[in-house]
PDB file of C-alpha atoms and ligand atoms in Angstrom:
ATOM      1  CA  UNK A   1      -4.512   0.386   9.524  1.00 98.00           C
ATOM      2  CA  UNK A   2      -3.593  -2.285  12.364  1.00 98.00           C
ATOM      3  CA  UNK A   3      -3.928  -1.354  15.743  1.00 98.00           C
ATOM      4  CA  UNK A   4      -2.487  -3.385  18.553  1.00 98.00           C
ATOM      5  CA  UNK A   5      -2.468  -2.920  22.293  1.00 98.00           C
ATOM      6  CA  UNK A   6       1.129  -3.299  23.610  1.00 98.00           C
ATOM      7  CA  UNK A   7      -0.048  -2.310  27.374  1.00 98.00           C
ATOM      8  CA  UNK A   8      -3.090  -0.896  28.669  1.00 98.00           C
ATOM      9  CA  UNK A   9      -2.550  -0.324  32.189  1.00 98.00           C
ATOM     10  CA  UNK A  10      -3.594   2.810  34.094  1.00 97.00           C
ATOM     11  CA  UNK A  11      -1.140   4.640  35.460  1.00 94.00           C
ATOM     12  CA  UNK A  12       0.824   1.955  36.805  1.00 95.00           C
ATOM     13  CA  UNK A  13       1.904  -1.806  35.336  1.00 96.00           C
ATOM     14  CA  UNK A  14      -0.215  -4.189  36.566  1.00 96.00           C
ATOM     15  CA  UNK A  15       0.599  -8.072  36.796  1.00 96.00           C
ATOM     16  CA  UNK A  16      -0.660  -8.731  33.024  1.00 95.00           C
ATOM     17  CA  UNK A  17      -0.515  -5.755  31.555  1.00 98.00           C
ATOM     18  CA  UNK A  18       2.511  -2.874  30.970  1.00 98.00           C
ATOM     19  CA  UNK A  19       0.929   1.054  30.556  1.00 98.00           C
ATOM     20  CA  UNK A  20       0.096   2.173  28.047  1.00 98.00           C
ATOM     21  CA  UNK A  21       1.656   1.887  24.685  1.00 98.00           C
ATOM     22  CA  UNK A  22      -0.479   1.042  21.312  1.00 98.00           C
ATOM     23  CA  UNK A  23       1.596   0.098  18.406  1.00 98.00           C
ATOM     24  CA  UNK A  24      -0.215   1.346  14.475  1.00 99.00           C
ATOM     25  CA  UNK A  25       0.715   0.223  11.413  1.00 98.00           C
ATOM     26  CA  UNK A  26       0.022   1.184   7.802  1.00 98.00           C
ATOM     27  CA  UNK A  27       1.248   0.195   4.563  1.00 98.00           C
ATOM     28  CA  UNK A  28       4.845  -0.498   6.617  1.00 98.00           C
ATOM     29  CA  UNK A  29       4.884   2.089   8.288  1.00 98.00           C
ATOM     30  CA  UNK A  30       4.888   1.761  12.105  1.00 98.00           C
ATOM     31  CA  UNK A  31       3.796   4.726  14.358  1.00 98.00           C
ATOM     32  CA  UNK A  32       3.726   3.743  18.424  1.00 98.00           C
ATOM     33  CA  UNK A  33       1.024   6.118  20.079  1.00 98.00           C
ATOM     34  CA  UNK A  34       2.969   6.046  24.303  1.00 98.00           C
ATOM     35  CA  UNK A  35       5.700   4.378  25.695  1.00 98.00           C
ATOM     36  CA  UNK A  36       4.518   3.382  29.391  1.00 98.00           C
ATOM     37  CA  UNK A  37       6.674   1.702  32.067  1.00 96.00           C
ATOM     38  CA  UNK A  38       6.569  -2.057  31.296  1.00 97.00           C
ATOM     39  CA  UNK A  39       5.578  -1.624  28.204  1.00 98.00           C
ATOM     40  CA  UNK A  40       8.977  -1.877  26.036  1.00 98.00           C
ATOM     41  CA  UNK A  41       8.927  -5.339  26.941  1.00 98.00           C
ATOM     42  CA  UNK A  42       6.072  -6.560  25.089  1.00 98.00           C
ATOM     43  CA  UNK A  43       6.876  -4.518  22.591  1.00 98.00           C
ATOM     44  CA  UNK A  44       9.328  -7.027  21.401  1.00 98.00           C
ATOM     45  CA  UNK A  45       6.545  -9.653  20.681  1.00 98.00           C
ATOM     46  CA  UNK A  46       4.398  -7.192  18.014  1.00 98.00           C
ATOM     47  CA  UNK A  47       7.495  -5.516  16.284  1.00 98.00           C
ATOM     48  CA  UNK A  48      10.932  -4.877  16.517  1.00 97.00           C
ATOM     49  CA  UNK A  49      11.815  -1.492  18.823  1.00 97.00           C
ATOM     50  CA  UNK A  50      14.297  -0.452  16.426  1.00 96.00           C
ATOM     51  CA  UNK A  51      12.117  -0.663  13.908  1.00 97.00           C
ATOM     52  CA  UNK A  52       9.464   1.957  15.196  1.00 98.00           C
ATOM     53  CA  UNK A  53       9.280   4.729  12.711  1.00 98.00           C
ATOM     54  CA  UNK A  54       7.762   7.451  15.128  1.00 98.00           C
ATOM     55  CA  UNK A  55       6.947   7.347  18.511  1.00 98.00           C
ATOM     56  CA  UNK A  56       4.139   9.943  19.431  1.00 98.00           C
ATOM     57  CA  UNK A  57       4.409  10.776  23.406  1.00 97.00           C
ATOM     58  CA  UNK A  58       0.514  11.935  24.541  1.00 98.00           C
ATOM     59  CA  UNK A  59       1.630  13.299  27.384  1.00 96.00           C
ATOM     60  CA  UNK A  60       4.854  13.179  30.044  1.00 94.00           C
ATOM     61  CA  UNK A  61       3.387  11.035  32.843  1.00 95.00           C
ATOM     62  CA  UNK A  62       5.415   8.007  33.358  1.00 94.00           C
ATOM     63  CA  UNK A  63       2.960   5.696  32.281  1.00 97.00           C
ATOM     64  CA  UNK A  64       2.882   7.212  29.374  1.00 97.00           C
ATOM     65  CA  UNK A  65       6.817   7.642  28.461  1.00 96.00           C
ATOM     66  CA  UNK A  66       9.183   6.011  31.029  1.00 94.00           C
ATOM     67  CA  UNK A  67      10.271   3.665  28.306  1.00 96.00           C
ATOM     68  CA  UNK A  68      11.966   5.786  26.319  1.00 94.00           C
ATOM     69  CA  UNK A  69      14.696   5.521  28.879  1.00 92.00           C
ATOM     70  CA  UNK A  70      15.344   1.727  28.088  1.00 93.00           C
ATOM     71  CA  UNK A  71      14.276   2.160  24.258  1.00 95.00           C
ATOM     72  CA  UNK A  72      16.916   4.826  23.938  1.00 92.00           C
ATOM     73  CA  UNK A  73      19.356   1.772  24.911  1.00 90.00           C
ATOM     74  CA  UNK A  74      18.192  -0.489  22.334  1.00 94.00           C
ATOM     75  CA  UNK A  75      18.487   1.887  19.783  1.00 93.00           C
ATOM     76  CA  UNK A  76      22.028   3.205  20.673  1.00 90.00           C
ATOM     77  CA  UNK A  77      23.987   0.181  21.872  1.00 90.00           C
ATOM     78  CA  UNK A  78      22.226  -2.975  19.909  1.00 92.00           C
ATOM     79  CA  UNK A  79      25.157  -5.293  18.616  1.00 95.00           C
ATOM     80  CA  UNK A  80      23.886  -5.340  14.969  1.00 93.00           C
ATOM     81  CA  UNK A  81      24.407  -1.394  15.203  1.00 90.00           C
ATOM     82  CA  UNK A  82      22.554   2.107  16.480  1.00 90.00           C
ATOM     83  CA  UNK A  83      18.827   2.679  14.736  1.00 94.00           C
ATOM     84  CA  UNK A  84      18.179   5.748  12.994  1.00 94.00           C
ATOM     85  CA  UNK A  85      17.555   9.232  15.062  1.00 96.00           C
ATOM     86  CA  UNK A  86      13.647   8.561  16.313  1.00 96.00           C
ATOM     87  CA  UNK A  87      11.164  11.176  15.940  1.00 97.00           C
ATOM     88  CA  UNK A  88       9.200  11.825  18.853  1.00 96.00           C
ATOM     89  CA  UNK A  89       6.180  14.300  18.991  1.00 97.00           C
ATOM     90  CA  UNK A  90       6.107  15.241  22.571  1.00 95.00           C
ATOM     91  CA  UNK A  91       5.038  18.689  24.124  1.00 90.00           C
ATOM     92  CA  UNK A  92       7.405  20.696  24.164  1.00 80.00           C
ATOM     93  CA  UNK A  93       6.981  22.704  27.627  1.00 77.00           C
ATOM     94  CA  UNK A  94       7.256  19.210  29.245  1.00 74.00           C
ATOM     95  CA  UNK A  95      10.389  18.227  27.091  1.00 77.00           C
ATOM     96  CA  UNK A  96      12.604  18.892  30.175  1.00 79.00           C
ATOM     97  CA  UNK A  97      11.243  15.932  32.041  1.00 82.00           C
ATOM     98  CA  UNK A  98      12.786  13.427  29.090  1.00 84.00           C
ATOM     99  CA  UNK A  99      16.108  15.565  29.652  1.00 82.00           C
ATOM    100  CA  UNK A 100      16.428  15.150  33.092  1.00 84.00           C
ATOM    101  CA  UNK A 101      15.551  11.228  32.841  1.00 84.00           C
ATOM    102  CA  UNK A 102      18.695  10.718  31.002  1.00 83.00           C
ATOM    103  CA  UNK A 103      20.705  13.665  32.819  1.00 81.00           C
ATOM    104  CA  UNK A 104      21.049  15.269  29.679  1.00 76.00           C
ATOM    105  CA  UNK A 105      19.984  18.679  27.880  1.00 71.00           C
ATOM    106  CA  UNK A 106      17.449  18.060  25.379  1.00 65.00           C
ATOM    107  CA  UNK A 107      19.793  19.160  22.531  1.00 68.00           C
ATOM    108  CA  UNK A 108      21.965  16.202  24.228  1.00 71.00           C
ATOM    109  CA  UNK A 109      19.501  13.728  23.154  1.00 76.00           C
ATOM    110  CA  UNK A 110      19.946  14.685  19.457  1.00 77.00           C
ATOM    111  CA  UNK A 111      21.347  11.674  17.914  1.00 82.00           C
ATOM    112  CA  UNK A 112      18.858   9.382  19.318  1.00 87.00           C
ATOM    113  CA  UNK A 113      15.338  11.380  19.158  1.00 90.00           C
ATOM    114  CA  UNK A 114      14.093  14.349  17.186  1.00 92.00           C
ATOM    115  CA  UNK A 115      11.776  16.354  18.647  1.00 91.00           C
ATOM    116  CA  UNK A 116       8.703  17.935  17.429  1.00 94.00           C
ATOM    117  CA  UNK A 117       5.713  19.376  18.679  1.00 95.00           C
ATOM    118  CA  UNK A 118       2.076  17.498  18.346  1.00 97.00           C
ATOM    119  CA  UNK A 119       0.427  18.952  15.548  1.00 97.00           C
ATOM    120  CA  UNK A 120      -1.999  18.342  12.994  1.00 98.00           C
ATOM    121  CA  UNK A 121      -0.762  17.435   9.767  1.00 98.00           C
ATOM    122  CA  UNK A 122       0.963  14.004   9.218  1.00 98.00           C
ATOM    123  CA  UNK A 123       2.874  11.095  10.305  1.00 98.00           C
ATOM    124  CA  UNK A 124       3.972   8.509   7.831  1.00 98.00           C
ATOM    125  CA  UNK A 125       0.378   7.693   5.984  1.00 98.00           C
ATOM    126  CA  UNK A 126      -1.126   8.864   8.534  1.00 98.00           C
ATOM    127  CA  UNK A 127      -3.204  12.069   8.599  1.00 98.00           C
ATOM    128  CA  UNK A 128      -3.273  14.108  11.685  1.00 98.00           C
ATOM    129  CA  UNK A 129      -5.337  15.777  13.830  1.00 98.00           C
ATOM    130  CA  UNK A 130      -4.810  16.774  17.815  1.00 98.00           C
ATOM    131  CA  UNK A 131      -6.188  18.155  20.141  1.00 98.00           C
ATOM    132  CA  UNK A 132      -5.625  19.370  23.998  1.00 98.00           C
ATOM    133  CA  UNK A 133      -7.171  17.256  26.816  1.00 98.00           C
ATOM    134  CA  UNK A 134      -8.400  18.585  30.144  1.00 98.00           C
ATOM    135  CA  UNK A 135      -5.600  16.290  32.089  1.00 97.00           C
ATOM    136  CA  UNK A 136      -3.020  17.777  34.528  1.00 95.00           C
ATOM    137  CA  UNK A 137       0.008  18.267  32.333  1.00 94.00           C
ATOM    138  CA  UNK A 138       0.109  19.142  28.656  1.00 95.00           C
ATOM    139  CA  UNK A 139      -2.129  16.205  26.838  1.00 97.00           C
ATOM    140  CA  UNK A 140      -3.346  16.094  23.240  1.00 98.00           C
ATOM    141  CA  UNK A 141      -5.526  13.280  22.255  1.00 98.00           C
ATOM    142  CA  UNK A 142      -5.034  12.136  18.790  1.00 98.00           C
ATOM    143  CA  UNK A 143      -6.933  11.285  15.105  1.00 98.00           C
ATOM    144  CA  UNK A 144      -4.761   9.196  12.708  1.00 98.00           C
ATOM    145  CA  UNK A 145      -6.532   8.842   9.699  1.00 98.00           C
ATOM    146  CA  UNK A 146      -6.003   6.310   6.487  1.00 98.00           C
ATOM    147  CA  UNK A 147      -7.943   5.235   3.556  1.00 97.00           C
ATOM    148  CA  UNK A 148     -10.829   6.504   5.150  1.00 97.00           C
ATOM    149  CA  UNK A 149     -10.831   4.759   7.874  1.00 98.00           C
ATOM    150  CA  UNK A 150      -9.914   6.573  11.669  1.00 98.00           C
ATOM    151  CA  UNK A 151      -8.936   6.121  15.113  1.00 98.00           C
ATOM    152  CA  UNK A 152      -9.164   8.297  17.932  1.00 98.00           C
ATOM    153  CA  UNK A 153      -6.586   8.001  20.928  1.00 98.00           C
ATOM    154  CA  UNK A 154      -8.399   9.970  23.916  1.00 98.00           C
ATOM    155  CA  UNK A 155      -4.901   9.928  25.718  1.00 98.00           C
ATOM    156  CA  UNK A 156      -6.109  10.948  29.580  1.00 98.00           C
ATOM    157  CA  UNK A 157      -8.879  13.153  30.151  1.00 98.00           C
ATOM    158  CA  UNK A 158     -10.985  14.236  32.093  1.00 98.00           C
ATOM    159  CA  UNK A 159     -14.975  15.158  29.836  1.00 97.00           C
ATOM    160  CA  UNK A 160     -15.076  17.781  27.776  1.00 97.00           C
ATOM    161  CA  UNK A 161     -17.856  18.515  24.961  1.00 96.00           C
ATOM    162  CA  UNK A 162     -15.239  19.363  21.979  1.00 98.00           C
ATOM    163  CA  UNK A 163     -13.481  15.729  22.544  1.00 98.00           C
ATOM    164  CA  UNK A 164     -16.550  14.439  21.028  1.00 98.00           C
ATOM    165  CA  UNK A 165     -16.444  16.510  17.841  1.00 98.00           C
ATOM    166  CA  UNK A 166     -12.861  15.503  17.887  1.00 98.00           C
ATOM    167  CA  UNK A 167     -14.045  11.902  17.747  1.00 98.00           C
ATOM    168  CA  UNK A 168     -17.104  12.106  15.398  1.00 98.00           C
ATOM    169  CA  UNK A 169     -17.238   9.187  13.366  1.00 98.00           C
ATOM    170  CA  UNK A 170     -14.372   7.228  13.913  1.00 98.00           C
ATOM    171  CA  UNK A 171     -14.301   3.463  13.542  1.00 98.00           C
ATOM    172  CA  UNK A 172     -12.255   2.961  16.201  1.00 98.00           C
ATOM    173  CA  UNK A 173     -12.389   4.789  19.950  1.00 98.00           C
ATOM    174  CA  UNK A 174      -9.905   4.331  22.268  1.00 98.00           C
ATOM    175  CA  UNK A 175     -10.813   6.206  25.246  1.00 98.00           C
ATOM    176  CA  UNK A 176      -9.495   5.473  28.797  1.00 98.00           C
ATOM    177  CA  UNK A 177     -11.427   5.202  31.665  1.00 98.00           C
ATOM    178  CA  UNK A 178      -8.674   5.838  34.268  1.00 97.00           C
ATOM    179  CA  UNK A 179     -11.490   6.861  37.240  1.00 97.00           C
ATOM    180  CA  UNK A 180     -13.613   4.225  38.645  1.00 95.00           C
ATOM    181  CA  UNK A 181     -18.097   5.327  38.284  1.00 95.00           C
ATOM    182  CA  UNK A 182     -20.047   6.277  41.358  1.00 92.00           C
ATOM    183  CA  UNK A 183     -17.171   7.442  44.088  1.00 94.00           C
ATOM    184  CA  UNK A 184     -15.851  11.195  44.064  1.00 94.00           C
ATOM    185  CA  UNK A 185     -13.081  11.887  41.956  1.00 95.00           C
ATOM    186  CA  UNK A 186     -11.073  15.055  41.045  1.00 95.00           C
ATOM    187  CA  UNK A 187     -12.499  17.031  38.039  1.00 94.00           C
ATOM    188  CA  UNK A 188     -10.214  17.225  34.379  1.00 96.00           C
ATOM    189  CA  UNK A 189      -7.894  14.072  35.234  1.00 97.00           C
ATOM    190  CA  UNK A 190      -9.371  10.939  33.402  1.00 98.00           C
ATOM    191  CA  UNK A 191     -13.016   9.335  32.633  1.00 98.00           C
ATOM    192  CA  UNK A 192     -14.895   6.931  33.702  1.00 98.00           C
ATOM    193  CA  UNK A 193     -15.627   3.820  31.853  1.00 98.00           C
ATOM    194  CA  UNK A 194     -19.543   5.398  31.979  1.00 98.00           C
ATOM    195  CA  UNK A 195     -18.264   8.464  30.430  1.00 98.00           C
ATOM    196  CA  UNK A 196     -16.111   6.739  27.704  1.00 98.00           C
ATOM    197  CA  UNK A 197     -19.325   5.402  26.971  1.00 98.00           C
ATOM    198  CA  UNK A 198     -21.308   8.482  26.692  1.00 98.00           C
ATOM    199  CA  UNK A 199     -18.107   9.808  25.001  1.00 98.00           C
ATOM    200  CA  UNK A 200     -18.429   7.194  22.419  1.00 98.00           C
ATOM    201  CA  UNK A 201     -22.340   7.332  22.203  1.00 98.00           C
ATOM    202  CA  UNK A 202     -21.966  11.018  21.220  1.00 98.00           C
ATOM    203  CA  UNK A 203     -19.352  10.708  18.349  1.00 98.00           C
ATOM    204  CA  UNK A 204     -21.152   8.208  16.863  1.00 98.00           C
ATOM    205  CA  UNK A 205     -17.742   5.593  17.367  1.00 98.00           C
ATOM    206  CA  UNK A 206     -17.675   2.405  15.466  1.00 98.00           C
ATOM    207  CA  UNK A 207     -16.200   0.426  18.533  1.00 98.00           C
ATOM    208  CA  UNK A 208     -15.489   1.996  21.676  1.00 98.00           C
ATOM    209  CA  UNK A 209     -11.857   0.245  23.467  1.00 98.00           C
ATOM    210  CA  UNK A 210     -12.229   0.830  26.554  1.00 98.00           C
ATOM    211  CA  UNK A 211      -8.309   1.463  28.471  1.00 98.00           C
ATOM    212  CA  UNK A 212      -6.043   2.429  31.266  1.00 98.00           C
ATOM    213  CA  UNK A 213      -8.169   1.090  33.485  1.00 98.00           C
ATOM    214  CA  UNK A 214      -6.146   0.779  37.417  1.00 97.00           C
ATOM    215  CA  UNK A 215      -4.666  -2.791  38.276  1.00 97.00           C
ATOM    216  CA  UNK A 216      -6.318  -1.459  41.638  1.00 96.00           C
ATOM    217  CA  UNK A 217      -9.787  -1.212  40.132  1.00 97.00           C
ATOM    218  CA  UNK A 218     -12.445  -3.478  38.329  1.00 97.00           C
ATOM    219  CA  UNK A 219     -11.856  -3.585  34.711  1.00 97.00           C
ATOM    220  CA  UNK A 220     -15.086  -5.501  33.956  1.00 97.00           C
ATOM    221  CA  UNK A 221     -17.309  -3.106  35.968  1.00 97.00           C
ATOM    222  CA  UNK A 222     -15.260  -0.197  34.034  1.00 98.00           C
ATOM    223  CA  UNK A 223     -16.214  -2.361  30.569  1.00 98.00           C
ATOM    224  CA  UNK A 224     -20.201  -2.921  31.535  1.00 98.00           C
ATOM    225  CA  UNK A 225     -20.420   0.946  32.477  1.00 98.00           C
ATOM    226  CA  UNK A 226     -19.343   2.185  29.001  1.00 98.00           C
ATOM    227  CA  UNK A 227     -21.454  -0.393  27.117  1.00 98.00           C
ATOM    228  CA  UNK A 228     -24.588   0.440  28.901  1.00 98.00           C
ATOM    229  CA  UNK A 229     -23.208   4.030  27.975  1.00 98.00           C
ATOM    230  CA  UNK A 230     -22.137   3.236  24.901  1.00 97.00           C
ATOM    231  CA  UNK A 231     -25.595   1.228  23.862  1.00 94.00           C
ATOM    232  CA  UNK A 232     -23.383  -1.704  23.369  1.00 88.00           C
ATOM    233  CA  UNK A 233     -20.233  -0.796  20.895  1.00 94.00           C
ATOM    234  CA  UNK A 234     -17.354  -1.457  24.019  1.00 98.00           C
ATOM    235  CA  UNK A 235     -14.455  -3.915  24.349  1.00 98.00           C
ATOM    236  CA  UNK A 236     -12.054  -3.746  26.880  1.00 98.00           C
ATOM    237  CA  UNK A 237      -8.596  -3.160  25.445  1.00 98.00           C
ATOM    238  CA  UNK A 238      -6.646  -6.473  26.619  1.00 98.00           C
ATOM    239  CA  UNK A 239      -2.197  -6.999  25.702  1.00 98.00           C
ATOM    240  CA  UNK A 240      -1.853  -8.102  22.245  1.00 98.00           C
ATOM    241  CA  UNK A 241      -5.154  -7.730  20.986  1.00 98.00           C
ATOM    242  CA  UNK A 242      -5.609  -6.631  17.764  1.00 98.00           C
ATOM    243  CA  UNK A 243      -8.261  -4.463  15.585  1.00 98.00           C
ATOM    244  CA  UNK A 244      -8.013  -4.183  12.126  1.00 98.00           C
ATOM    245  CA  UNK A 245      -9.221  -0.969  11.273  1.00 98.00           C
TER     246      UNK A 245
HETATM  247 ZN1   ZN B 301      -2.050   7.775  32.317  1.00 50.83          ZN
END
């Protein structure tokens, strides 16, 4: 599977980078993990929007999602005609927040999304596996597995000892480190580039990528923490890069 980083910025666009969105491909078949502000953009250079096959939502925080809005409008009113219905895999207590975006009722949305519930099972080629984060609104992190190989999407989190079975062995980790190291910050929200590290260190990760780090805060410092942590597997996950998985 290809993996490439649409946007990467923590919870809000920064001047070179959109939030996050992470587009995955397999044998055709293309599966975007978010949908952050900005991020529909440079979407458009990696693949075309109305060609996405699925769009898996992580959780509703805007820098997660807000681009649904605008995607919704590329995939209704494009002059060479509407896209198929989209399947989204959002939670479904949080649904309401789409809804109101577009002053609609969820059923309202019908003929441009579908719906469903994260689960584990599959998507496409992918194999499936979720699992709820410690963030503060309904999160799941996520395992896509294919010919053997995996990657694990942390989504945000705050630690918590079952995310590293979750991640055990995968090739790829891409684990955010929303919270600067070394200053107080609020328990369950997001990690720490140190504790991507030691979250990476523990499943035994092929390559930690190291995201959603702040525009406000210091990407390389976030980057050096989680390789010391990681004993020296971590990249930092940069627009348009690219990992062949
Ligand atoms: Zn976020």
């Amino acid at each position: 599977m290809r993996l490439t980083v649409v946007g990467c910025a923590g919870s809000h666009p920064g001047p070179d980078a959109a939030c996050s969105a992470y587009l995955v491909e397999h044998d055709g078949f293309r599966l975007l993990l978010d949908l952050g502000n900005g991020s529909l953009g440079p979407l458009q250079r990696y693949a075309d929007p109305r060609a996405i096959d699925t769009l898996y939502l992580s959780h509703l925080h805007g820098d997660h999602w807000l681009d649904l809005i605008p995607l919704a409008h590329v995939r209704s009113h494009h002059p060479d005609g509407a896209a198929p219905v989209l399947p989204v895999v959002a939670p479904v207590a949080e649904r309401g927040r789409i809804a109101g975006a577009f002053g609609r009722s969820a059923s309202d949305l019908g003929g441009v999304f579908s719906f469903s519930d994260p689960a584990d099972g599959a998507i496409g080629p992918f194999d499936v596996a979720v699992l709820r984060t410690k963030h503060s609104v309904e999160t799941h992190a996520i395992r896509l597995t294919a010919q053997g190989k995996s990657l694990v999407y942390t989504a945000d989190t705050g630690p918590f000892d079952e995310l590293s079975h979750f991640a055990q062995g995968a090739d790829v980790l891409l684990a955010e480190a929303g919270f600067p190291d070394g200053v107080p910050n609020p328990p369950a929200i997001h990690l720490t580039g140190r504790e991507a590290g030691e979250l990476a260190r523990a499943a035994g990760a092929g390559l930690l990528v190291v995201t959603h780090v702040a525009p406000w805060d210091d990407d390389q410092r976030a980057l050096e923490e989680a390789s010391i942590a990681s004993a020296g597997i971590a990249t930092l996950a940069r627009p348009g890069a690219v990992y062949d998985i």
